[in-house]
Every structure is written in structure tokens, then in C-alpha cells.
Coordinates of C-alpha atoms in Angstrom, one line a residue:
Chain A
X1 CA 55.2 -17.9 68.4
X2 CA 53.8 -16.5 71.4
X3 CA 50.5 -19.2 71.0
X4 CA 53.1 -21.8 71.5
X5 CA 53.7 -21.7 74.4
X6 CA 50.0 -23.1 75.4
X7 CA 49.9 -26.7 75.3
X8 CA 46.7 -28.0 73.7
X9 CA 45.3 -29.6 76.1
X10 CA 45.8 -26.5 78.1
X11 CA 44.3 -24.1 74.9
X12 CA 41.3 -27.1 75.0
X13 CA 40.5 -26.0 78.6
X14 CA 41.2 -21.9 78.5
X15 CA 38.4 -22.4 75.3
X16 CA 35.8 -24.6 77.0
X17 CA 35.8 -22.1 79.7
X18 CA 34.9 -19.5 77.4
X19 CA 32.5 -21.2 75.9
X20 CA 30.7 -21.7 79.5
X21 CA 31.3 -17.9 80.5
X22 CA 29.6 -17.3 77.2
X23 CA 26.6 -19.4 77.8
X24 CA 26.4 -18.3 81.4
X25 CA 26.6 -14.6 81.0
X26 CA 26.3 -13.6 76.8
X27 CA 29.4 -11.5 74.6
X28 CA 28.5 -7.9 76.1
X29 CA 28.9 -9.1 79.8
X30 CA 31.7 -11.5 79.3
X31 CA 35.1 -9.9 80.2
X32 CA 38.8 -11.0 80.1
X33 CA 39.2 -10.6 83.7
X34 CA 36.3 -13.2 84.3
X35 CA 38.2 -15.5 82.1
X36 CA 41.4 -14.8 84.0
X37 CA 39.8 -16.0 87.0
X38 CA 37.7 -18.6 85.4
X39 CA 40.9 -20.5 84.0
X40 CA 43.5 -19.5 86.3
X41 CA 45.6 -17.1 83.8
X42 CA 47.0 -14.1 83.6
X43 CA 44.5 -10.9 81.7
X44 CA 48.0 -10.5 80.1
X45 CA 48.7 -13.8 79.2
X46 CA 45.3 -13.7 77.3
X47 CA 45.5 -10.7 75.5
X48 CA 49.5 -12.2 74.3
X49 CA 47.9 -14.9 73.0
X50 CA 44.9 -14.0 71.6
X51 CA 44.6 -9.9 71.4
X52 CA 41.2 -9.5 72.0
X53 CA 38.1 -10.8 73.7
X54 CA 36.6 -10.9 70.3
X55 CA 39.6 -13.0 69.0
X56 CA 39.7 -15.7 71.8
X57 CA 35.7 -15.7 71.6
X58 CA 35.5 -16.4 68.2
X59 CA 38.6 -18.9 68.3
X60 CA 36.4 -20.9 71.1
X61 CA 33.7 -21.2 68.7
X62 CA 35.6 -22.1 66.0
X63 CA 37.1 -24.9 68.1
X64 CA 33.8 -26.3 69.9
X65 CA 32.2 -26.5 66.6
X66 CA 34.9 -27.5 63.6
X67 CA 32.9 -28.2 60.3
X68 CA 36.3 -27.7 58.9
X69 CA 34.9 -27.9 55.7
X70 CA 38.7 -27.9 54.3
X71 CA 39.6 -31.1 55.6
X72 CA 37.0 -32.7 54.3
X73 CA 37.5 -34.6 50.7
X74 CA 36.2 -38.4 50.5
X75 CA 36.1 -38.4 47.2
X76 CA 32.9 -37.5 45.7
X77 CA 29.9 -34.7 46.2
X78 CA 27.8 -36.7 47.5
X79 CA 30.2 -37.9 50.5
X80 CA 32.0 -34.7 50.9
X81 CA 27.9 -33.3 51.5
X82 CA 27.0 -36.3 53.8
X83 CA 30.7 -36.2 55.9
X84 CA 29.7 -32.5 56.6
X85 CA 26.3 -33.0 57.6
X86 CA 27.6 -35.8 59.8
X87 CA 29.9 -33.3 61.7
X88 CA 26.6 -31.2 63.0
X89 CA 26.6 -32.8 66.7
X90 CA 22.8 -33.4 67.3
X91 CA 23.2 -33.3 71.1
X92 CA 25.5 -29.7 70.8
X93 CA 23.1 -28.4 68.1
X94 CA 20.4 -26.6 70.0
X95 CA 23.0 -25.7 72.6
X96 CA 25.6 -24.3 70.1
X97 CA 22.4 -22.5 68.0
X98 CA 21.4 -20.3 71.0
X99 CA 25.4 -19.4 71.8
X100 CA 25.0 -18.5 67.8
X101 CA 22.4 -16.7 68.1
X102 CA 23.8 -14.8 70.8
X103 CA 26.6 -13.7 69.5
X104 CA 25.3 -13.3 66.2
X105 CA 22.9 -10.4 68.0
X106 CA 26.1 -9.2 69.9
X107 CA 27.7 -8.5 66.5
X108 CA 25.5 -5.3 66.0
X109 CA 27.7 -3.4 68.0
X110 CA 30.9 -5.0 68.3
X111 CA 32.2 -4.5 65.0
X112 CA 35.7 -6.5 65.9
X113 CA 33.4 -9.4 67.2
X114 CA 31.9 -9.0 63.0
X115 CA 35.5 -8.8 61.6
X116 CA 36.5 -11.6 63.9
X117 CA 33.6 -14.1 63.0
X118 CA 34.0 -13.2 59.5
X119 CA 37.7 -14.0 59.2
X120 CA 37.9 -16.7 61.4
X121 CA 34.5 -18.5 61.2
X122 CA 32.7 -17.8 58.4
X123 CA 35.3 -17.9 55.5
X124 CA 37.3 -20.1 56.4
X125 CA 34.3 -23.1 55.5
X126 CA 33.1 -20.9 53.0
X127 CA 36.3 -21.4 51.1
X128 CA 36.2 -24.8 52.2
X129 CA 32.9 -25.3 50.6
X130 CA 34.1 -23.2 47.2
X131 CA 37.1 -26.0 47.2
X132 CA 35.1 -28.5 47.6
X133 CA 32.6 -27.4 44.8
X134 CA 35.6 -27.0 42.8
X135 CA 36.7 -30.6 43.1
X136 CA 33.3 -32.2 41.9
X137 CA 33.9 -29.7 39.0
X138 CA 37.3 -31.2 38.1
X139 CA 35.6 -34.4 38.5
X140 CA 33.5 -33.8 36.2
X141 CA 30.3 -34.5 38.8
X142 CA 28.5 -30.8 38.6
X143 CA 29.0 -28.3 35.8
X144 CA 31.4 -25.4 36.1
X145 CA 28.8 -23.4 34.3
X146 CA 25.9 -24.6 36.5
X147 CA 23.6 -21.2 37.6
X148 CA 23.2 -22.4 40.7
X149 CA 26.9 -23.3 42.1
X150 CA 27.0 -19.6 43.3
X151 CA 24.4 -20.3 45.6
X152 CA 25.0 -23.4 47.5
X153 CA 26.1 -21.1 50.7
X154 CA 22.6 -19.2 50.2
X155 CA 20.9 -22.7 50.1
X156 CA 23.3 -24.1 53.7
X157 CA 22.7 -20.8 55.0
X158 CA 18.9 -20.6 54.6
X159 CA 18.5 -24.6 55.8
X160 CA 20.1 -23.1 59.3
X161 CA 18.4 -19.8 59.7
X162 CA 14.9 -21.0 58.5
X163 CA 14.8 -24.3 60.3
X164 CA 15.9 -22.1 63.4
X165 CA 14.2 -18.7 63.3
X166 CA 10.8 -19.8 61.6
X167 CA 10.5 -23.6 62.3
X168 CA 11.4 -23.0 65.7
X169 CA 13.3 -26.5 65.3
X170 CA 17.1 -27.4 65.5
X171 CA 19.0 -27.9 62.3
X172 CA 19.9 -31.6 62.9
X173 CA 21.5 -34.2 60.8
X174 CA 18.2 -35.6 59.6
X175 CA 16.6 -32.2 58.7
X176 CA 20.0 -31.0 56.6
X177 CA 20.6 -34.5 54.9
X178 CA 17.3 -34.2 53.6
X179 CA 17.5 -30.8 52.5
X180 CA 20.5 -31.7 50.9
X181 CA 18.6 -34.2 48.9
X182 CA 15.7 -32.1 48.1
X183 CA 17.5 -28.8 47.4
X184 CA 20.6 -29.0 47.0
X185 CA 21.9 -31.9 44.4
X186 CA 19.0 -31.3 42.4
X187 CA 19.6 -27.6 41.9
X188 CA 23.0 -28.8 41.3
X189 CA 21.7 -31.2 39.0
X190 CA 22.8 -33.6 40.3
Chain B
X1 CA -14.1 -1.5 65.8
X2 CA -11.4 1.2 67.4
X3 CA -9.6 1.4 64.2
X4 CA -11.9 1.9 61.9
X5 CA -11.8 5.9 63.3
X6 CA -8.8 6.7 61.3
X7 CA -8.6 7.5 57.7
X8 CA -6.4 5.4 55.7
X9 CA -4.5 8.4 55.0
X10 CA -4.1 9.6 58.5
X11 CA -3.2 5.7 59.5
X12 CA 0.2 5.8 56.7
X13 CA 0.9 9.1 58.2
X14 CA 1.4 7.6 61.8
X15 CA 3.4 4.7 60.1
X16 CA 5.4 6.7 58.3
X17 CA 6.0 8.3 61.6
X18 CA 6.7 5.2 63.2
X19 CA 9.3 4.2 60.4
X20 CA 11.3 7.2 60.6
X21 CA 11.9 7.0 64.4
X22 CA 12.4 3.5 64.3
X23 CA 15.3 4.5 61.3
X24 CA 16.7 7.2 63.8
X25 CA 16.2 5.4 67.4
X26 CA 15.7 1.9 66.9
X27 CA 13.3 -0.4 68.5
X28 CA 14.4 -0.1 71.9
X29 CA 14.8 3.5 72.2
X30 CA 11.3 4.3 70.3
X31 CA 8.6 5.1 72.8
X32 CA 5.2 5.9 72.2
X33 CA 5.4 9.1 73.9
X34 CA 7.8 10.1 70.9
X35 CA 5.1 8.4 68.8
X36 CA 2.3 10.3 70.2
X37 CA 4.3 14.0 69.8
X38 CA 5.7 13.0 66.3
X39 CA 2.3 12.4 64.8
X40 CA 0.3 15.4 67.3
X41 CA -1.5 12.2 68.8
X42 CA -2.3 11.0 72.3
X43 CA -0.6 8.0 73.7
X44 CA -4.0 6.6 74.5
X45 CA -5.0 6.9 71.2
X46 CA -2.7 5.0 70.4
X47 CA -3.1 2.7 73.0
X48 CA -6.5 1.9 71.5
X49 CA -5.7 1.7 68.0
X50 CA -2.7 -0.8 68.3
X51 CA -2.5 -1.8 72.0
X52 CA 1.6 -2.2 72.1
X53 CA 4.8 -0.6 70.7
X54 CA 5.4 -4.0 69.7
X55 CA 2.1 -4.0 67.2
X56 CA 2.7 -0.7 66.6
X57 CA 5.7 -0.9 64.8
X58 CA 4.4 -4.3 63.2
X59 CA 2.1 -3.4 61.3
X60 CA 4.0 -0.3 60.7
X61 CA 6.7 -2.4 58.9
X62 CA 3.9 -4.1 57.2
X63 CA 2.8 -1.4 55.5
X64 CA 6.0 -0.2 54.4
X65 CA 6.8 -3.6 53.0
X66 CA 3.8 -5.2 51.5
X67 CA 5.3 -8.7 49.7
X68 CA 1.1 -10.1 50.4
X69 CA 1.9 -13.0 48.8
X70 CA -1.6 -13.9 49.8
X71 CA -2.8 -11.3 46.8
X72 CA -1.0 -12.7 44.3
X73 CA -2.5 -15.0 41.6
X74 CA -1.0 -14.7 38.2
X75 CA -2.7 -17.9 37.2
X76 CA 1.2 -19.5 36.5
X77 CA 4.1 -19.9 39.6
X78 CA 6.6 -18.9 36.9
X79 CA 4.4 -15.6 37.1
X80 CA 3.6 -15.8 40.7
X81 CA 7.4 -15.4 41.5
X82 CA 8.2 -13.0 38.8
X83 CA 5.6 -11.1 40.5
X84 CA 6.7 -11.5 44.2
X85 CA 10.2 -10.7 42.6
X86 CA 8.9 -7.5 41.4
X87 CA 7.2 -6.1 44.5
X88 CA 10.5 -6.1 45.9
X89 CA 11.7 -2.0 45.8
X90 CA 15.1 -2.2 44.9
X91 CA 15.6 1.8 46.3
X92 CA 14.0 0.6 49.2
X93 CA 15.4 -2.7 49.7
X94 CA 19.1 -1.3 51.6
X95 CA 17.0 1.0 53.9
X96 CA 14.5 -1.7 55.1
X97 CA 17.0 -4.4 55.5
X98 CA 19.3 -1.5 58.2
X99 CA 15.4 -1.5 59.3
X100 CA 15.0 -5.3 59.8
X101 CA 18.4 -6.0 60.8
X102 CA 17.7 -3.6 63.4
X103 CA 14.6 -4.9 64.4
X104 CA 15.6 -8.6 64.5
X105 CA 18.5 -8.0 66.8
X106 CA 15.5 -6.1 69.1
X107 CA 13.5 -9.6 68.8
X108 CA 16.1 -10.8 70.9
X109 CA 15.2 -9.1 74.1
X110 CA 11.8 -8.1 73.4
X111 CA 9.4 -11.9 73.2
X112 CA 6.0 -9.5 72.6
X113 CA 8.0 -8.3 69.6
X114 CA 9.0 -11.7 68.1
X115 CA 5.4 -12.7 68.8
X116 CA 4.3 -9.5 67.1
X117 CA 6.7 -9.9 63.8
X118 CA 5.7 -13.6 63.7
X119 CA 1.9 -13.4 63.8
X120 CA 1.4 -10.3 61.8
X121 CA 4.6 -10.0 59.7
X122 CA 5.9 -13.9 59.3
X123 CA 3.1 -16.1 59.0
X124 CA 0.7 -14.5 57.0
X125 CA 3.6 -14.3 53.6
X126 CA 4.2 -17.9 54.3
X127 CA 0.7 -19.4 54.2
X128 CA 0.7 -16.7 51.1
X129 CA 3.3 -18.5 49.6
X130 CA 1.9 -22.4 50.3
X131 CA -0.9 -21.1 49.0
X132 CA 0.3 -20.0 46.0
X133 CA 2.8 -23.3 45.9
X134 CA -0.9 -25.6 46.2
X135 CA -1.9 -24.0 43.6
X136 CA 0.6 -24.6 41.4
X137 CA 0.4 -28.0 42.8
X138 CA -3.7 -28.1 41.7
X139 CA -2.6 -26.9 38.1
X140 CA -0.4 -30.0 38.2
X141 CA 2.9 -27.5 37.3
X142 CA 4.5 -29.1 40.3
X143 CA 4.4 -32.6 42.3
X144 CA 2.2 -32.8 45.3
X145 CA 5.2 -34.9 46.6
X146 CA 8.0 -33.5 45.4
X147 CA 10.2 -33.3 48.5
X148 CA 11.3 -29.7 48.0
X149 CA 7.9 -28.4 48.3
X150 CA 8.7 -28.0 52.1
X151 CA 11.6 -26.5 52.2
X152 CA 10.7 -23.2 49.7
X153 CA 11.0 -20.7 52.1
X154 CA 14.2 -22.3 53.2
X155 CA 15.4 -21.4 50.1
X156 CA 13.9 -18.1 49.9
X157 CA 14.8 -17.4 53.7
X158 CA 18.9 -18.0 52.1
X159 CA 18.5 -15.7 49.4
X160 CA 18.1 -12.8 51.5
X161 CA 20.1 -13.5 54.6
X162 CA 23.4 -15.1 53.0
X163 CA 23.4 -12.1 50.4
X164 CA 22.7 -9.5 53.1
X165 CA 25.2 -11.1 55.6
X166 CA 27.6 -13.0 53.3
X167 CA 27.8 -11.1 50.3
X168 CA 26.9 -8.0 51.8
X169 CA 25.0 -7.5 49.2
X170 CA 21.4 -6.4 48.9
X171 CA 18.6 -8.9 47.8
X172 CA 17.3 -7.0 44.7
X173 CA 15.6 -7.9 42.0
X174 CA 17.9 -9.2 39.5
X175 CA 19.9 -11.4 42.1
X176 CA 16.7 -12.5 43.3
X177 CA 15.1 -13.2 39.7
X178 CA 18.3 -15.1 39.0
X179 CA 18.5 -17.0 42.1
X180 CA 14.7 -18.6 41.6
X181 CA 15.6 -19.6 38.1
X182 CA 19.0 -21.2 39.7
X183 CA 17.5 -23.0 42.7
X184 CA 13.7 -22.6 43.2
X185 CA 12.5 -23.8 39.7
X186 CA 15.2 -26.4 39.4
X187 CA 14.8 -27.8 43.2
X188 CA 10.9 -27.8 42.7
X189 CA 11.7 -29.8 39.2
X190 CA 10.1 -26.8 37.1

């Protein structure tokens, strides 16, 4: 594997500086040859180990903010809810919710940024959250037939874009464990 | 009053205009020039009537779209959201979310737009729908505490983005009939 070759302290460092060129200058403007420079590498090394901007952007992202939603099982709903809301980084969350925002407007017309995102962002936790959902089923803790477990991503998802777009506020661990409370578990009857 | 000089027909004939170019152009590429010799106007008419591009194509929207919460009163929120529910056009409902999408990527670069689509466009459905949720409320059909009062539009804000960007989907009337009997009625303890 060509991605081996990167150490991960080294891969650590190649993504934080994305992250900064990303901040500093938005998708459109960012290029490869900027994060040659930035980092020190090769435009070919880059492109071996990631393939595209829109690959090593997303990848960045994905590293910076990890809900990981797959790794996390504690045991119940109710903790599996609370260790992923205690994963949102207060101090990164406005930061991280305008780099969002940007590329989520930079998706319009960059539709390997949207196939990118989508792959390696967005399902990823959403078949974390489906597993997850799934467990408290086999536990017996929600109902398998419950109308409103094909909705608990439409619930997340609104929590984020309404506390950010209409609010005006940043989705922070307070907000989303209340929401969790309020909307969530009792929809789930819970 | 500068407005008052146009008919009500001749005023959905400019926003139809408006609509169309903003289907074929987008935002950022409509100008009112192309306004003014789609509709056999002047620029300074329109100048007068609606002061900005950005208003413009507001109230524009808001003609083409009328949810008015603030005019529904069924006498029952069961009613009042079956009724919301219903004013959503599901032939229309595809077009106008291109239409929205479009626009709220323009919202990005464009702060007299956001102010525009949050003064005339936002904010006057959502005190609609707490009005209509107080009055529920004063009816005694829901708790004046109940802590998912707040977070309704939260809910309502998921429904449409995570089945527009997630399911890729659009947010017609079935899915959205279903998804208040799922969460809204059973979060609000309906």
C-alpha cells in the first residue's frame, strides 16, 4: 500500500495543514501545489496517496473531526447517545462549523468533493448510527418497529443545521444533549 | 406607498419572471437589467418597488412558496400540521428545492441576501409556527413546559434537509405527514 509509506505522525501533519490552507483560503482556491509547499511534499507524492484534492480534503476532515460513530458501543442507548455528543469538541465547534459550511457550499460545483464527503464522511457515521440503533434493538431498549427509528439522522441532522443556520448559535454539547433528551429518546420512546 | 401602483396581477407576473431567470441563471448571475427586459419594465421601477435584487427575488420566492403558517388556524395542531403538510406542492417541491439549494449556496457570499431570506422569508413561518404551537399550548393539547416545544423547527428544519441531502429524496407530503406522526407528535407528547 502506497498510504503506507506515510508515518502517522507524518499523515497527522500533511492533514492539519490542509485543514489550515482550508480555513485560510476556502476548497475552490485551495490547490495541491499550495499543499506541496505548505507541507514540504512532492504534488506527486500527494496525488499517490490520496488521488485527489477532494480526497485528501475530505480525509482531513474526517480526521480533525472523528465522531466515529462505529467505535462507539458502551453498552446501552443512552450512553452510546451521550459518548457521541461528548465527542463534539466545544472549543473546535464553531471553528469546524464555518470550515463545514464552506465546503458544504463548495460542494455545488465540485461534484467529486460531493462523492467524496458522501463516501467518506457522511456514511461512514451514518452506518455507524444504523449499527448502533440496531444494537439497542437487539437489546431489547427501542422497538424494531418504532415509526420513528428511520428518522433519528433527520432529527441529528436538523439539531446541527437549525441551531447553526437559524439560531445563529454553535451546536455545542449542552444544546445536543438536551435535544437528545427532548427529541430524540422520547420519539424513540424511550 | 410605491407598491401599491401595481396590480396584483401584474406584481405575479414580475415574480414569475424573477423565478424563471433565477431557475436559468441563478442568484448571482440574475441582474435586474435582465429583470427589467424580461418583464418590459424599467430598472428604476424596480428600484422603487423592491429596492434590491436581494428583496427582489425574496419576496419573489415568497410568493411562489406561501407555507404562511401565520394564516393557519384549524382550531386543533393535529389539523394545523395536516394543513401545513398540505400546502406543500408535491410537483413543485423538486423544482423549488434546485431553487433553494441554489439560493442558499448564493447566501454565502451575498450578507444583504441572507438578511433578505431571513427577515422576509425565515422569520415570519417561524413566529407562524410558535404561534400556532401557543396556541395549542392555550387549548391545553400540549405542555407549556414540555422541553420539546423549542426545538420544533429543529425537527422540522431535519425533515427537509436530511431527506433532500441524505436521502436525496424530496420532502413531499407523505414522508412529511409520516415524519410528524413519527417525531413531532410523539416528541411534543401528543
Amino acid at each position: 500500500m502506497a498510504r503506507s509509506r506515510l508515518t502517522p505522525e507524518r499523515e497527522a501533519e500533511l492533514y492539519a495543514a490542509v485543514l489550515d490552507l482550508l480555513r485560510e483560503v476556502g476548497y475552490d482556491a485551495l490547490t495541491m501545489d499550495a499543499v506541496a509547499a505548505r507541507t514540504h511534499s512532492s504534488k506527486a507524492t500527494l496525488y499517490r496517496q490520496w488521488g485527489s484534492k477532494a480526497e485528501l480534503v475530505v480525509r482531513a476532515m474526517r480526521s480533525s473531526k472523528p465522531l466515529h460513530m462505529d467505535r462507539i458501543d458502551t453498552g446501552s442507548l443512552r450512553g452510546d447517545f451521550l459518548a457521541m455528543v461528548s465527542r463534539v469538541d466545544d472549543c473546535q465547534v464553531e471553528k469546524d462549523s464555518a470550515l463545514m459550511r464552506g465546503l458544504f457550499h463548495a460542494v455545488h460545483h465540485n461534484p467529486d468533493l460531493h462523492q467524496a464527503l458522501r463516501e467518506l464522511l457522511v456514511e461512514p457515521e451514518i452506518n455507524g448510527l444504523h449499527a448502533l440503533l440496531q444494537r439497542a434493538v437487539d437489546r431489547g431498549e427501542i422497538s424494531a418497529d418504532g415509526s420513528a427509528l428511520k428518522y433519528v439522522t433527520h432529527m441529528l441532522v436538523g439539531a446541527f443545521a437549525a441551531r447553526q443556520l437559524i439560531e445563529d448559535l454553535p451546536p455545542d454539547q449542552a444544546f445536543l444533549r438536551d435535544y437528545v433528551d427532548a427529541v430524540v429518546f422520547p420519539a424513540l420512546g424511550v
